[in-house]
Amino acid sequence: MNNVIDTILSHRSIRKFEEVPLSDEQIKTIVECAQAASTSSFIQAYSIIGVKNPATKQRLAELAGNQSYVAKNGHFFVFCADLHRHEVLAEMEGVNLDDTLESTEKFMVAAIDASLAAQNAVIAAESMGLGAVYIGGLRNSLNDVSELLKTPDRVVPLFGLAVGYPAQNPDKKPRIQPEHIYHEEAYETDSETYIRQIEDYNRVISAYYRERTEGKRTDTWTSQMAAMLSKPTRMYMKEFVESKGFNKR
Amino acid sequence: MNNVIDTILSHRSIRKFEEVPLSDEQIKTIVECAQAASTSSFIQAYSIIGVKNPATKQRLAELAGNQSYVAKNGHFFVFCADLHRHEVLAEMEGVNLDDTLESTEKFMVAAIDASLAAQNAVIAAESMGLGAVYIGGLRNSLNDVSELLKTPDRVVPLFGLAVGYPAQNPDKKPRIQPEHIYHEEAYETDSETYIRQIEDYNRVISAYYRERTEGKRTDTWTSQMAAMLSKPTRMYMKEFVESKGFNKR
């Protein structure tokens, strides 16, 4: 165990921050670390928008479903899949790249690029004593978010990232056991084994809640997931993503 | 600068490895670090397949466009977007989750989840003195890859990750300058500024190549990108992803 691994394993999402803004130096380091991540064929198909303005943060908090920590934090980042840059360079180079830019493949490339960068940002922030939480809630209202942040076509805001000095110290919920997430040589095709592993995990999660609530809460991971996924959400996403010029072919 | 940030900023993709297999302990630590990443609403919508078998690696190397380092490395990981687990839990809980699982939103969630986990794996590996390279080339032939790795419906292999002891020490190509990737308060809407930044970056990249090739190579980033993106690739992706039950609505 080295202290990089220690930082990674100590991750918890922080949803309450001291009201201390990040310094420009901290922001610069976080962005530099984000950019150090790998990028598919050097395409660099993402952008980061940093928000300090309290009114903008407040509006984003509302759009994300009234999550207070979107407004109250040290700094708020928005990570975007971005092929606008490549549309501009197509004009500069006098070529038409629409077929490529509108492909499902390239939306995957851009989303993966942005996510690798974001995770570097999180680890860098945590190594500086900061905490962070991803805000998928921005995807509740991407039309409003992109209007607010003035993102052009071929840009899709994927998620926010609230960063700041932690004002809480939450527990770490146990992840699915590694033997279920990690498959040796090929995907597990024995359905008995597969289901038994999920049932084992259910017992771990139930015990976790039971301990922490003096027996009041005992739900399983599968019941939580079934409840959450039974309500289809953000079903406008296909249309939105295509309207921005992605996933069209 | 702390040594976590130092590790992140020292990243280079390694494409030549010593032929020394990773230990089980190293693999375990890398997977544990991957799983420590945030996951959207605790959905854990990804899987990792680890490949040691030389014949499987050789086949993956061919499918990825004859990249030797897919076969020759310390260990090969494949990161997959995975909602198969959630389809199984739907059966366990007696609910139908198809609408949700087939949504564009949930494919984004799964791809982002997998990517955050992968980047933790990379940073953890690098902190142990290992090197790594992402293998997007697997997406050349996902039908063959998923057959080889026996991935079921609702699983899409997104990319590989070759890890091992580095047998090379490559340069780091300069990234786009931060003021172009990072936008303050809102996306840059002044197109003159936007284009000037890209032109500035072109000069940086040209100078980088000129120095390293004694003036033989002077191409710009935009000319590289225009050439690469002018050849539409992996245009079967929309159909493939939908055939696996993603992005359908």
CSV table of C-alpha atoms in Angstrom, one decimal:
chain,number,residue,atom,x,y,z
A,1,MET,CA,0.0,0.0,0.0
A,2,ASN,CA,1.4,3.4,-1.0
A,3,ASN,CA,-0.2,6.7,-0.4
A,4,VAL,CA,-1.6,7.0,-3.9
A,5,ILE,CA,-3.5,3.8,-3.3
A,6,ASP,CA,-4.4,5.0,0.1
A,7,THR,CA,-5.9,8.2,-1.4
A,8,ILE,CA,-7.9,6.1,-4.0
A,9,LEU,CA,-9.3,3.7,-1.4
A,10,SER,CA,-10.2,6.5,1.0
A,11,HIS,CA,-12.6,8.0,-1.5
A,12,ARG,CA,-16.0,8.9,-0.2
A,13,SER,CA,-18.5,11.2,-1.9
A,14,ILE,CA,-18.7,14.5,0.1
A,15,ARG,CA,-22.0,16.2,0.2
A,16,LYS,CA,-21.3,18.9,2.7
A,17,PHE,CA,-18.5,21.4,2.3
A,18,GLU,CA,-16.9,24.3,4.3
A,19,GLU,CA,-17.7,27.5,2.6
A,20,VAL,CA,-14.1,28.1,1.5
A,21,PRO,CA,-13.5,28.8,-2.2
A,22,LEU,CA,-10.7,26.9,-3.9
A,23,SER,CA,-7.7,29.0,-4.7
A,24,ASP,CA,-6.8,29.6,-8.4
A,25,GLU,CA,-3.7,27.5,-7.8
A,26,GLN,CA,-5.8,24.6,-6.6
A,27,ILE,CA,-8.2,24.9,-9.6
A,28,LYS,CA,-5.2,25.1,-12.0
A,29,THR,CA,-3.7,21.9,-10.5
A,30,ILE,CA,-7.0,20.0,-10.7
A,31,VAL,CA,-7.4,21.0,-14.4
A,32,GLU,CA,-3.8,20.1,-15.2
A,33,CYS,CA,-4.3,16.7,-13.5
A,34,ALA,CA,-7.6,16.2,-15.5
A,35,GLN,CA,-5.7,16.9,-18.7
A,36,ALA,CA,-3.0,14.4,-17.9
A,37,ALA,CA,-5.4,11.5,-18.4
A,38,SER,CA,-5.2,9.4,-21.5
A,39,THR,CA,-7.3,10.6,-24.5
A,40,SER,CA,-8.3,8.5,-27.4
A,41,SER,CA,-5.9,9.0,-30.3
A,42,PHE,CA,-5.1,12.4,-28.8
A,43,ILE,CA,-8.6,13.7,-29.7
A,44,GLN,CA,-9.1,15.6,-26.4
A,45,ALA,CA,-12.9,15.5,-26.9
A,46,TYR,CA,-14.0,17.1,-23.7
A,47,SER,CA,-14.2,20.5,-22.0
A,48,ILE,CA,-14.5,21.5,-18.4
A,49,ILE,CA,-16.6,24.5,-17.2
A,50,GLY,CA,-15.7,25.9,-13.8
A,51,VAL,CA,-18.4,27.8,-12.0
A,52,LYS,CA,-17.8,30.3,-9.2
A,53,ASN,CA,-20.8,32.7,-9.6
A,54,PRO,CA,-23.2,32.0,-6.7
A,55,ALA,CA,-26.3,32.7,-8.9
A,56,THR,CA,-25.2,30.2,-11.5
A,57,LYS,CA,-24.4,27.6,-8.9
A,58,GLN,CA,-27.8,28.2,-7.3
A,59,ARG,CA,-29.5,27.7,-10.6
A,60,LEU,CA,-27.5,24.5,-11.3
A,61,ALA,CA,-28.5,23.3,-7.8
A,62,GLU,CA,-32.1,23.7,-8.6
A,63,LEU,CA,-31.8,22.1,-12.0
A,64,ALA,CA,-30.0,19.1,-10.4
A,65,GLY,CA,-33.0,18.5,-8.1
A,66,ASN,CA,-32.3,21.0,-5.3
A,67,GLN,CA,-29.0,19.5,-4.2
A,68,SER,CA,-27.6,22.1,-1.7
A,69,TYR,CA,-24.0,21.0,-2.2
A,70,VAL,CA,-24.2,22.0,-5.9
A,71,ALA,CA,-24.5,25.6,-4.6
A,72,LYS,CA,-22.4,25.3,-1.5
A,73,ASN,CA,-18.9,24.1,-2.1
A,74,GLY,CA,-15.4,25.3,-2.9
A,75,HIS,CA,-15.8,25.1,-6.6
A,76,PHE,CA,-18.1,23.6,-9.2
A,77,PHE,CA,-16.9,21.9,-12.3
A,78,VAL,CA,-19.0,20.6,-15.2
A,79,PHE,CA,-17.5,18.0,-17.4
A,80,CYS,CA,-18.7,17.9,-21.0
A,81,ALA,CA,-18.3,15.6,-24.0
A,82,ASP,CA,-17.1,18.0,-26.6
A,83,LEU,CA,-16.7,17.6,-30.4
A,84,HIS,CA,-17.5,21.3,-31.1
A,85,ARG,CA,-13.7,21.8,-31.1
A,86,HIS,CA,-13.5,19.3,-33.9
A,87,GLU,CA,-16.2,20.8,-35.9
A,88,VAL,CA,-14.4,24.1,-35.7
A,89,LEU,CA,-11.1,22.5,-36.8
A,90,ALA,CA,-13.0,20.9,-39.7
A,91,GLU,CA,-13.8,24.4,-40.9
A,92,MET,CA,-10.2,25.5,-40.4
A,93,GLU,CA,-8.9,22.5,-42.4
A,94,GLY,CA,-11.7,22.8,-45.0
A,95,VAL,CA,-13.0,19.3,-44.5
A,96,ASN,CA,-16.4,17.9,-43.6
A,97,LEU,CA,-16.3,15.5,-40.6
A,98,ASP,CA,-20.0,15.2,-39.9
A,99,ASP,CA,-20.2,11.4,-40.5
A,100,THR,CA,-17.5,10.8,-37.9
A,101,LEU,CA,-18.6,13.5,-35.4
A,102,GLU,CA,-22.2,12.2,-35.4
A,103,SER,CA,-21.3,8.6,-34.9
A,104,THR,CA,-22.2,6.6,-31.8
A,105,GLU,CA,-18.5,5.6,-31.6
A,106,LYS,CA,-17.4,9.2,-31.2
A,107,PHE,CA,-19.9,10.0,-28.5
A,108,MET,CA,-18.5,7.0,-26.6
A,109,VAL,CA,-15.0,8.4,-27.2
A,110,ALA,CA,-16.0,11.8,-25.9
A,111,ALA,CA,-17.8,10.5,-22.8
A,112,ILE,CA,-14.9,8.2,-21.9
A,113,ASP,CA,-12.4,11.0,-22.4
A,114,ALA,CA,-14.3,13.3,-20.2
A,115,SER,CA,-14.8,10.7,-17.5
A,116,LEU,CA,-11.1,9.7,-17.4
A,117,ALA,CA,-10.2,13.4,-17.0
A,118,ALA,CA,-12.8,13.8,-14.2
A,119,GLN,CA,-11.6,10.9,-12.2
A,120,ASN,CA,-8.0,12.3,-12.3
A,121,ALA,CA,-9.5,15.6,-11.0
A,122,VAL,CA,-11.2,13.8,-8.1
A,123,ILE,CA,-8.0,11.9,-7.1
A,124,ALA,CA,-6.0,15.1,-7.3
A,125,ALA,CA,-8.5,17.1,-5.3
A,126,GLU,CA,-8.6,14.4,-2.6
A,127,SER,CA,-4.8,14.3,-2.4
A,128,MET,CA,-5.0,18.0,-1.5
A,129,GLY,CA,-7.3,17.3,1.4
A,130,LEU,CA,-10.4,18.3,-0.6
A,131,GLY,CA,-13.5,16.2,-1.0
A,132,ALA,CA,-15.7,15.8,-4.1
A,133,VAL,CA,-19.0,14.5,-5.3
A,134,TYR,CA,-20.2,13.8,-8.9
A,135,ILE,CA,-23.5,15.4,-9.8
A,136,GLY,CA,-25.3,13.2,-12.3
A,137,GLY,CA,-28.4,15.3,-11.4
A,138,LEU,CA,-27.4,17.9,-14.0
A,139,ARG,CA,-28.7,15.4,-16.5
A,140,ASN,CA,-32.2,16.0,-15.2
A,141,SER,CA,-32.4,19.2,-17.3
A,142,LEU,CA,-29.7,19.3,-19.9
A,143,ASN,CA,-31.6,21.7,-22.1
A,144,ASP,CA,-31.5,24.3,-19.2
A,145,VAL,CA,-28.0,23.4,-18.2
A,146,SER,CA,-26.6,23.9,-21.7
A,147,GLU,CA,-28.5,27.1,-22.1
A,148,LEU,CA,-27.2,28.4,-18.8
A,149,LEU,CA,-23.6,27.4,-19.6
A,150,LYS,CA,-23.8,28.4,-23.2
A,151,THR,CA,-22.6,25.1,-24.5
A,152,PRO,CA,-22.8,24.9,-28.4
A,153,ASP,CA,-23.9,22.0,-30.6
A,154,ARG,CA,-21.7,19.0,-30.3
A,155,VAL,CA,-21.2,19.6,-26.6
A,156,VAL,CA,-23.1,17.5,-24.0
A,157,PRO,CA,-22.7,18.3,-20.3
A,158,LEU,CA,-22.2,14.9,-18.7
A,159,PHE,CA,-22.0,15.6,-15.0
A,160,GLY,CA,-21.0,18.1,-12.4
A,161,LEU,CA,-18.3,17.8,-9.8
A,162,ALA,CA,-18.6,19.7,-6.6
A,163,VAL,CA,-15.2,20.1,-4.8
A,164,GLY,CA,-14.3,21.7,-1.5
A,165,TYR,CA,-13.1,21.2,2.0
A,166,PRO,CA,-15.2,18.4,3.6
A,167,ALA,CA,-17.6,19.2,6.4
A,168,GLN,CA,-18.6,15.6,6.9
A,169,ASN,CA,-16.9,12.3,7.2
A,170,PRO,CA,-19.3,9.7,5.7
A,171,ASP,CA,-19.0,5.9,5.8
A,172,LYS,CA,-18.0,4.0,2.8
A,173,LYS,CA,-20.8,1.6,1.6
A,174,PRO,CA,-19.4,-1.8,0.7
A,175,ARG,CA,-19.0,-2.3,-3.0
A,176,ILE,CA,-20.0,-5.5,-4.8
A,177,GLN,CA,-17.5,-8.2,-4.0
A,178,PRO,CA,-14.6,-8.1,-6.5
A,179,GLU,CA,-15.2,-11.7,-7.7
A,180,HIS,CA,-18.5,-10.5,-9.1
A,181,ILE,CA,-17.2,-7.4,-10.8
A,182,TYR,CA,-13.9,-9.0,-12.0
A,183,HIS,CA,-14.2,-11.9,-14.3
A,184,GLU,CA,-11.2,-14.2,-15.1
A,185,GLU,CA,-10.6,-14.9,-18.8
A,186,ALA,CA,-14.3,-14.5,-19.8
A,187,TYR,CA,-17.6,-13.2,-18.4
A,188,GLU,CA,-19.2,-15.5,-15.8
A,189,THR,CA,-21.7,-17.6,-17.8
A,190,ASP,CA,-22.8,-19.8,-14.9
A,191,SER,CA,-26.1,-18.2,-13.8
A,192,GLU,CA,-26.2,-20.0,-10.5
A,193,THR,CA,-22.8,-18.6,-9.5
A,194,TYR,CA,-23.8,-15.2,-10.8
A,195,ILE,CA,-27.0,-15.1,-8.8
A,196,ARG,CA,-25.4,-16.5,-5.7
A,197,GLN,CA,-22.8,-13.7,-5.8
A,198,ILE,CA,-25.6,-11.1,-6.0
A,199,GLU,CA,-27.4,-12.8,-3.1
A,200,ASP,CA,-24.2,-12.7,-1.1
A,201,TYR,CA,-23.9,-9.0,-1.8
A,202,ASN,CA,-27.5,-8.5,-0.7
A,203,ARG,CA,-26.6,-9.9,2.7
A,204,VAL,CA,-23.6,-7.6,3.0
A,205,ILE,CA,-25.7,-4.5,2.2
A,206,SER,CA,-28.6,-5.6,4.5
A,207,ALA,CA,-26.1,-6.1,7.4
A,208,TYR,CA,-24.5,-2.7,6.6
A,209,TYR,CA,-27.9,-0.9,6.9
A,210,ARG,CA,-29.0,-3.0,9.9
A,211,GLU,CA,-25.9,-2.1,11.9
A,212,ARG,CA,-26.2,1.6,11.1
A,213,THR,CA,-29.9,2.0,11.8
A,214,GLU,CA,-30.3,-0.3,14.8
A,215,GLY,CA,-32.2,-2.8,12.6
A,216,LYS,CA,-34.7,-0.2,11.2
A,217,ARG,CA,-33.4,-0.5,7.7
A,218,THR,CA,-32.6,-3.9,6.1
A,219,ASP,CA,-33.1,-3.4,2.4
A,220,THR,CA,-31.0,-5.3,-0.1
A,221,TRP,CA,-29.0,-3.9,-3.0
A,222,THR,CA,-31.3,-5.6,-5.5
A,223,SER,CA,-34.5,-4.2,-3.9
A,224,GLN,CA,-32.9,-0.7,-3.9
A,225,MET,CA,-31.9,-1.0,-7.6
A,226,ALA,CA,-35.3,-2.5,-8.6
A,227,ALA,CA,-37.1,0.4,-6.9
A,228,MET,CA,-34.8,3.0,-8.5
A,229,LEU,CA,-34.8,1.5,-12.0
A,230,SER,CA,-38.5,0.9,-12.0
A,231,LYS,CA,-39.0,4.7,-12.5
A,232,PRO,CA,-37.7,5.5,-15.9
A,233,THR,CA,-35.9,8.8,-15.7
A,234,ARG,CA,-34.2,11.2,-18.1
A,235,MET,CA,-36.0,9.5,-21.0
A,236,TYR,CA,-35.5,12.7,-23.1
A,237,MET,CA,-31.8,11.9,-23.3
A,238,LYS,CA,-31.8,10.1,-26.6
A,239,GLU,CA,-33.5,13.0,-28.2
A,240,PHE,CA,-31.3,15.6,-26.4
A,241,VAL,CA,-28.0,13.8,-27.3
A,242,GLU,CA,-29.1,13.5,-31.0
A,243,SER,CA,-30.2,17.2,-31.0
A,244,LYS,CA,-26.7,18.1,-30.0
A,245,GLY,CA,-25.3,16.2,-33.0
A,246,PHE,CA,-24.2,13.0,-31.3
A,247,ASN,CA,-25.3,9.3,-31.6
A,248,LYS,CA,-27.0,10.0,-34.9
A,249,ARG,CA,-25.4,7.2,-36.9
B,1,MET,CA,2.7,19.2,-5.4
B,2,ASN,CA,2.3,15.9,-3.5
B,3,ASN,CA,3.2,12.5,-4.8
B,4,VAL,CA,-0.4,11.6,-5.8
B,5,ILE,CA,-0.4,14.6,-8.2
B,6,ASP,CA,3.1,13.7,-9.2
B,7,THR,CA,1.9,10.2,-10.2
B,8,ILE,CA,-1.0,11.7,-12.1
B,9,LEU,CA,1.1,14.3,-14.0
B,10,SER,CA,3.8,11.7,-14.8
B,11,HIS,CA,1.3,9.6,-16.9
B,12,ARG,CA,2.5,8.4,-20.2
B,13,SER,CA,0.8,5.6,-22.2
B,14,ILE,CA,3.2,2.6,-22.2
B,15,ARG,CA,3.2,0.5,-25.4
B,16,LYS,CA,6.1,-1.8,-24.6
B,17,PHE,CA,6.3,-4.0,-21.4
B,18,GLU,CA,8.7,-6.4,-19.8
B,19,GLU,CA,7.3,-9.9,-20.1
B,20,VAL,CA,6.6,-10.2,-16.3
B,21,PRO,CA,3.1,-11.1,-15.3
B,22,LEU,CA,1.4,-9.1,-12.6
B,23,SER,CA,1.0,-10.9,-9.3
B,24,ASP,CA,-2.4,-11.8,-8.0
B,25,GLU,CA,-1.9,-9.3,-5.2
B,26,GLN,CA,-1.2,-6.5,-7.8
B,27,ILE,CA,-4.3,-7.5,-9.8
B,28,LYS,CA,-6.4,-7.5,-6.6
B,29,THR,CA,-5.2,-4.1,-5.6
B,30,ILE,CA,-5.9,-2.6,-9.0
B,31,VAL,CA,-9.4,-4.0,-9.0
B,32,GLU,CA,-10.1,-2.8,-5.5
B,33,CYS,CA,-8.9,0.7,-6.5
B,34,ALA,CA,-11.1,0.6,-9.6
B,35,GLN,CA,-14.1,-0.3,-7.5
B,36,ALA,CA,-13.4,2.6,-5.1
B,37,ALA,CA,-14.4,5.1,-7.7
B,38,SER,CA,-17.8,6.8,-7.5
B,39,THR,CA,-20.7,5.0,-9.2
B,40,SER,CA,-23.9,6.7,-10.2
B,41,SER,CA,-26.6,6.1,-7.5
B,42,PHE,CA,-24.6,3.0,-6.4
B,43,ILE,CA,-25.6,1.3,-9.6
B,44,GLN,CA,-22.2,-0.3,-10.2
B,45,ALA,CA,-23.0,-0.7,-13.9
B,46,TYR,CA,-19.7,-2.1,-15.1
B,47,SER,CA,-17.6,-5.2,-15.2
B,48,ILE,CA,-13.9,-5.9,-15.6
B,49,ILE,CA,-12.6,-9.0,-17.4
B,50,GLY,CA,-9.0,-9.9,-16.7
B,51,VAL,CA,-7.1,-11.9,-19.4
B,52,LYS,CA,-4.0,-14.0,-18.7
B,53,ASN,CA,-4.4,-16.7,-21.4
B,54,PRO,CA,-1.8,-16.0,-24.1
B,55,ALA,CA,-4.0,-17.3,-26.9
B,56,THR,CA,-6.9,-15.0,-25.8
B,57,LYS,CA,-4.5,-12.1,-25.6
B,58,GLN,CA,-3.1,-12.9,-29.0
B,59,ARG,CA,-6.6,-13.0,-30.5
B,60,LEU,CA,-7.5,-9.7,-28.8
B,61,ALA,CA,-4.3,-8.1,-30.2
B,62,GLU,CA,-5.3,-9.2,-33.7
B,63,LEU,CA,-8.9,-7.8,-33.2
B,64,ALA,CA,-7.5,-4.5,-32.0
B,65,GLY,CA,-5.5,-4.1,-35.2
B,66,ASN,CA,-2.4,-6.1,-34.5
B,67,GLN,CA,-1.2,-4.1,-31.5
B,68,SER,CA,1.6,-6.2,-30.0
B,69,TYR,CA,1.3,-4.7,-26.6
B,70,VAL,CA,-2.2,-6.2,-26.3
B,71,ALA,CA,-0.6,-9.6,-26.3
B,72,LYS,CA,2.7,-8.8,-24.5
B,73,ASN,CA,2.1,-7.2,-21.2
B,74,GLY,CA,1.8,-8.0,-17.5
B,75,HIS,CA,-1.9,-8.3,-17.5
B,76,PHE,CA,-4.8,-7.3,-19.8
B,77,PHE,CA,-8.1,-5.9,-18.5
B,78,VAL,CA,-11.3,-5.2,-20.5
B,79,PHE,CA,-13.7,-2.6,-19.0
B,80,CYS,CA,-17.3,-3.2,-19.9
B,81,ALA,CA,-20.5,-1.1,-19.6
B,82,ASP,CA,-22.7,-3.7,-17.8
B,83,LEU,CA,-26.4,-3.7,-17.1
B,84,HIS,CA,-26.7,-7.5,-17.4
B,85,ARG,CA,-26.4,-7.5,-13.6
B,86,HIS,CA,-29.5,-5.3,-13.4
B,87,GLU,CA,-31.5,-7.4,-15.8
B,88,VAL,CA,-30.8,-10.4,-13.6
B,89,LEU,CA,-31.8,-8.5,-10.5
B,90,ALA,CA,-35.0,-7.5,-12.2
B,91,GLU,CA,-35.9,-11.2,-12.6
B,92,MET,CA,-34.9,-11.8,-8.9
B,93,GLU,CA,-37.2,-8.9,-7.8
B,94,GLY,CA,-40.0,-9.8,-10.3
B,95,VAL,CA,-40.0,-6.4,-12.1
B,96,ASN,CA,-39.5,-5.4,-15.7
B,97,LEU,CA,-36.8,-2.7,-16.1
B,98,ASP,CA,-36.4,-2.8,-19.9
B,99,ASP,CA,-37.5,0.8,-20.4
B,100,THR,CA,-34.8,2.1,-18.1
B,101,LEU,CA,-32.1,-0.4,-19.1
B,102,GLU,CA,-32.5,0.4,-22.7
B,103,SER,CA,-32.4,4.2,-22.3
B,104,THR,CA,-29.6,6.3,-23.7
B,105,GLU,CA,-29.2,7.8,-20.2
B,106,LYS,CA,-28.3,4.4,-18.7
B,107,PHE,CA,-25.8,3.7,-21.4
B,108,MET,CA,-24.1,7.0,-20.5
B,109,VAL,CA,-24.2,6.0,-16.8
B,110,ALA,CA,-22.6,2.6,-17.5
B,111,ALA,CA,-19.9,4.1,-19.8
B,112,ILE,CA,-19.1,6.8,-17.2
B,113,ASP,CA,-19.1,4.3,-14.3
B,114,ALA,CA,-16.7,2.0,-16.2
B,115,SER,CA,-14.4,4.9,-17.2
B,116,LEU,CA,-14.1,6.3,-13.7
B,117,ALA,CA,-13.2,2.8,-12.4
B,118,ALA,CA,-10.6,2.4,-15.2
B,119,GLN,CA,-8.8,5.6,-14.5
B,120,ASN,CA,-8.5,4.6,-10.8
B,121,ALA,CA,-7.0,1.4,-12.0
B,122,VAL,CA,-4.4,3.3,-14.2
B,123,ILE,CA,-3.4,5.6,-11.4
B,124,ALA,CA,-3.1,2.7,-8.9
B,125,ALA,CA,-1.0,0.7,-11.4
B,126,GLU,CA,1.3,3.7,-12.1
B,127,SER,CA,1.8,4.2,-8.3
B,128,MET,CA,3.1,0.7,-8.1
B,129,GLY,CA,5.7,1.3,-10.8
B,130,LEU,CA,3.6,-0.2,-13.5
B,131,GLY,CA,2.7,1.4,-16.8
B,132,ALA,CA,-0.6,1.2,-18.8
B,133,VAL,CA,-2.2,1.9,-22.1
B,134,TYR,CA,-5.9,2.1,-23.0
B,135,ILE,CA,-6.9,0.0,-26.0
B,136,GLY,CA,-9.8,1.6,-27.8
B,137,GLY,CA,-8.8,-0.7,-30.7
B,138,LEU,CA,-11.0,-3.4,-29.2
B,139,ARG,CA,-13.9,-1.4,-30.5
B,140,ASN,CA,-12.8,-2.3,-34.1
B,141,SER,CA,-14.5,-5.7,-33.7
B,142,LEU,CA,-16.8,-5.8,-30.8
B,143,ASN,CA,-18.9,-8.6,-32.1
B,144,ASP,CA,-15.8,-10.8,-32.1
B,145,VAL,CA,-14.5,-9.4,-28.8
B,146,SER,CA,-17.8,-10.1,-27.0
B,147,GLU,CA,-18.0,-13.6,-28.5
B,148,LEU,CA,-14.4,-14.3,-27.3
B,149,LEU,CA,-15.1,-12.9,-23.8
B,150,LYS,CA,-18.6,-14.4,-23.6
B,151,THR,CA,-20.2,-11.1,-22.7
B,152,PRO,CA,-24.0,-11.4,-22.6
B,153,ASP,CA,-26.7,-8.9,-23.7
B,154,ARG,CA,-26.6,-5.6,-21.9
B,155,VAL,CA,-22.8,-5.7,-21.8
B,156,VAL,CA,-20.6,-3.6,-24.1
B,157,PRO,CA,-16.8,-4.0,-23.9
B,158,LEU,CA,-15.7,-0.3,-24.0
B,159,PHE,CA,-11.9,-0.6,-24.1
B,160,GLY,CA,-9.0,-2.7,-23.0
B,161,LEU,CA,-6.2,-1.7,-20.6
B,162,ALA,CA,-2.8,-3.3,-20.9
B,163,VAL,CA,-0.7,-3.1,-17.7
B,164,GLY,CA,2.8,-4.1,-17.0
B,165,TYR,CA,6.4,-3.1,-16.2
B,166,PRO,CA,7.4,-0.4,-18.6
B,167,ALA,CA,10.1,-1.3,-21.2
B,168,GLN,CA,10.1,2.2,-22.7
B,169,ASN,CA,10.1,5.8,-21.4
B,170,PRO,CA,8.1,7.9,-23.9
B,171,ASP,CA,7.7,11.6,-24.0
B,172,LYS,CA,4.6,13.4,-23.0
B,173,LYS,CA,2.9,15.2,-25.9
B,174,PRO,CA,1.7,18.6,-24.8
B,175,ARG,CA,-2.0,18.8,-24.2
B,176,ILE,CA,-4.2,21.6,-25.4
B,177,GLN,CA,-3.5,24.6,-23.2
B,178,PRO,CA,-5.8,24.7,-20.1
B,179,GLU,CA,-7.5,28.0,-21.0
B,180,HIS,CA,-9.0,26.3,-24.0
B,181,ILE,CA,-10.1,23.1,-22.2
B,182,TYR,CA,-11.3,24.9,-19.1
B,183,HIS,CA,-14.0,27.6,-19.5
B,184,GLU,CA,-14.7,30.1,-16.7
B,185,GLU,CA,-18.4,30.4,-15.8
B,186,ALA,CA,-19.7,29.5,-19.3
B,187,TYR,CA,-18.5,28.0,-22.6
B,188,GLU,CA,-16.3,30.3,-24.7
B,189,THR,CA,-18.7,31.9,-27.2
B,190,ASP,CA,-16.2,34.3,-28.8
B,191,SER,CA,-15.2,32.4,-31.9
B,192,GLU,CA,-12.1,34.5,-32.6
B,193,THR,CA,-10.7,33.7,-29.1
B,194,TYR,CA,-11.7,30.0,-29.6
B,195,ILE,CA,-9.9,29.7,-33.0
B,196,ARG,CA,-6.9,31.7,-31.8
B,197,GLN,CA,-6.4,29.2,-29.0
B,198,ILE,CA,-6.5,26.3,-31.4
B,199,GLU,CA,-4.0,28.0,-33.6
B,200,ASP,CA,-1.7,28.6,-30.6
B,201,TYR,CA,-1.9,24.9,-29.8
B,202,ASN,CA,-1.1,24.1,-33.5
B,203,ARG,CA,2.2,26.0,-33.1
B,204,VAL,CA,3.0,24.1,-29.9
B,205,ILE,CA,2.4,20.8,-31.5
B,206,SER,CA,4.3,21.7,-34.7
B,207,ALA,CA,7.3,22.8,-32.6
B,208,TYR,CA,7.1,19.6,-30.6
B,209,TYR,CA,7.3,17.4,-33.7
B,210,ARG,CA,10.0,19.7,-35.3
B,211,GLU,CA,12.3,19.4,-32.3
B,212,ARG,CA,11.9,15.6,-32.1
B,213,THR,CA,12.4,14.9,-35.8
B,214,GLU,CA,15.0,17.4,-36.7
B,215,GLY,CA,12.4,19.4,-38.7
B,216,LYS,CA,11.2,16.4,-40.8
B,217,ARG,CA,7.7,16.5,-39.2
B,218,THR,CA,5.9,19.7,-38.6
B,219,ASP,CA,2.2,18.8,-38.7
B,220,THR,CA,-0.4,20.5,-36.6
B,221,TRP,CA,-3.0,19.1,-34.3
B,222,THR,CA,-5.8,20.2,-36.5
B,223,SER,CA,-4.3,18.6,-39.6
B,224,GLN,CA,-3.8,15.4,-37.6
B,225,MET,CA,-7.3,15.4,-36.4
B,226,ALA,CA,-8.8,16.3,-39.8
B,227,ALA,CA,-6.9,13.4,-41.4
B,228,MET,CA,-8.0,11.0,-38.7
B,229,LEU,CA,-11.6,12.0,-38.5
B,230,SER,CA,-12.0,12.2,-42.3
B,231,LYS,CA,-12.0,8.4,-42.3
B,232,PRO,CA,-15.2,7.3,-40.6
B,233,THR,CA,-14.5,4.3,-38.4
B,234,ARG,CA,-16.5,1.9,-36.3
B,235,MET,CA,-19.7,3.0,-38.0
B,236,TYR,CA,-21.3,-0.3,-37.0
B,237,MET,CA,-21.3,1.0,-33.3
B,238,LYS,CA,-24.8,2.3,-33.3
B,239,GLU,CA,-26.2,-1.0,-34.5
B,240,PHE,CA,-23.9,-3.0,-32.2
B,241,VAL,CA,-24.8,-1.0,-29.0
B,242,GLU,CA,-28.5,-1.2,-29.8
B,243,SER,CA,-28.2,-4.9,-30.5
B,244,LYS,CA,-26.8,-5.3,-27.0
B,245,GLY,CA,-29.9,-3.6,-25.6
B,246,PHE,CA,-28.5,-0.1,-25.0
B,247,ASN,CA,-29.3,3.3,-26.5
B,248,LYS,CA,-32.6,2.0,-27.8
B,249,ARG,CA,-34.8,4.8,-26.4
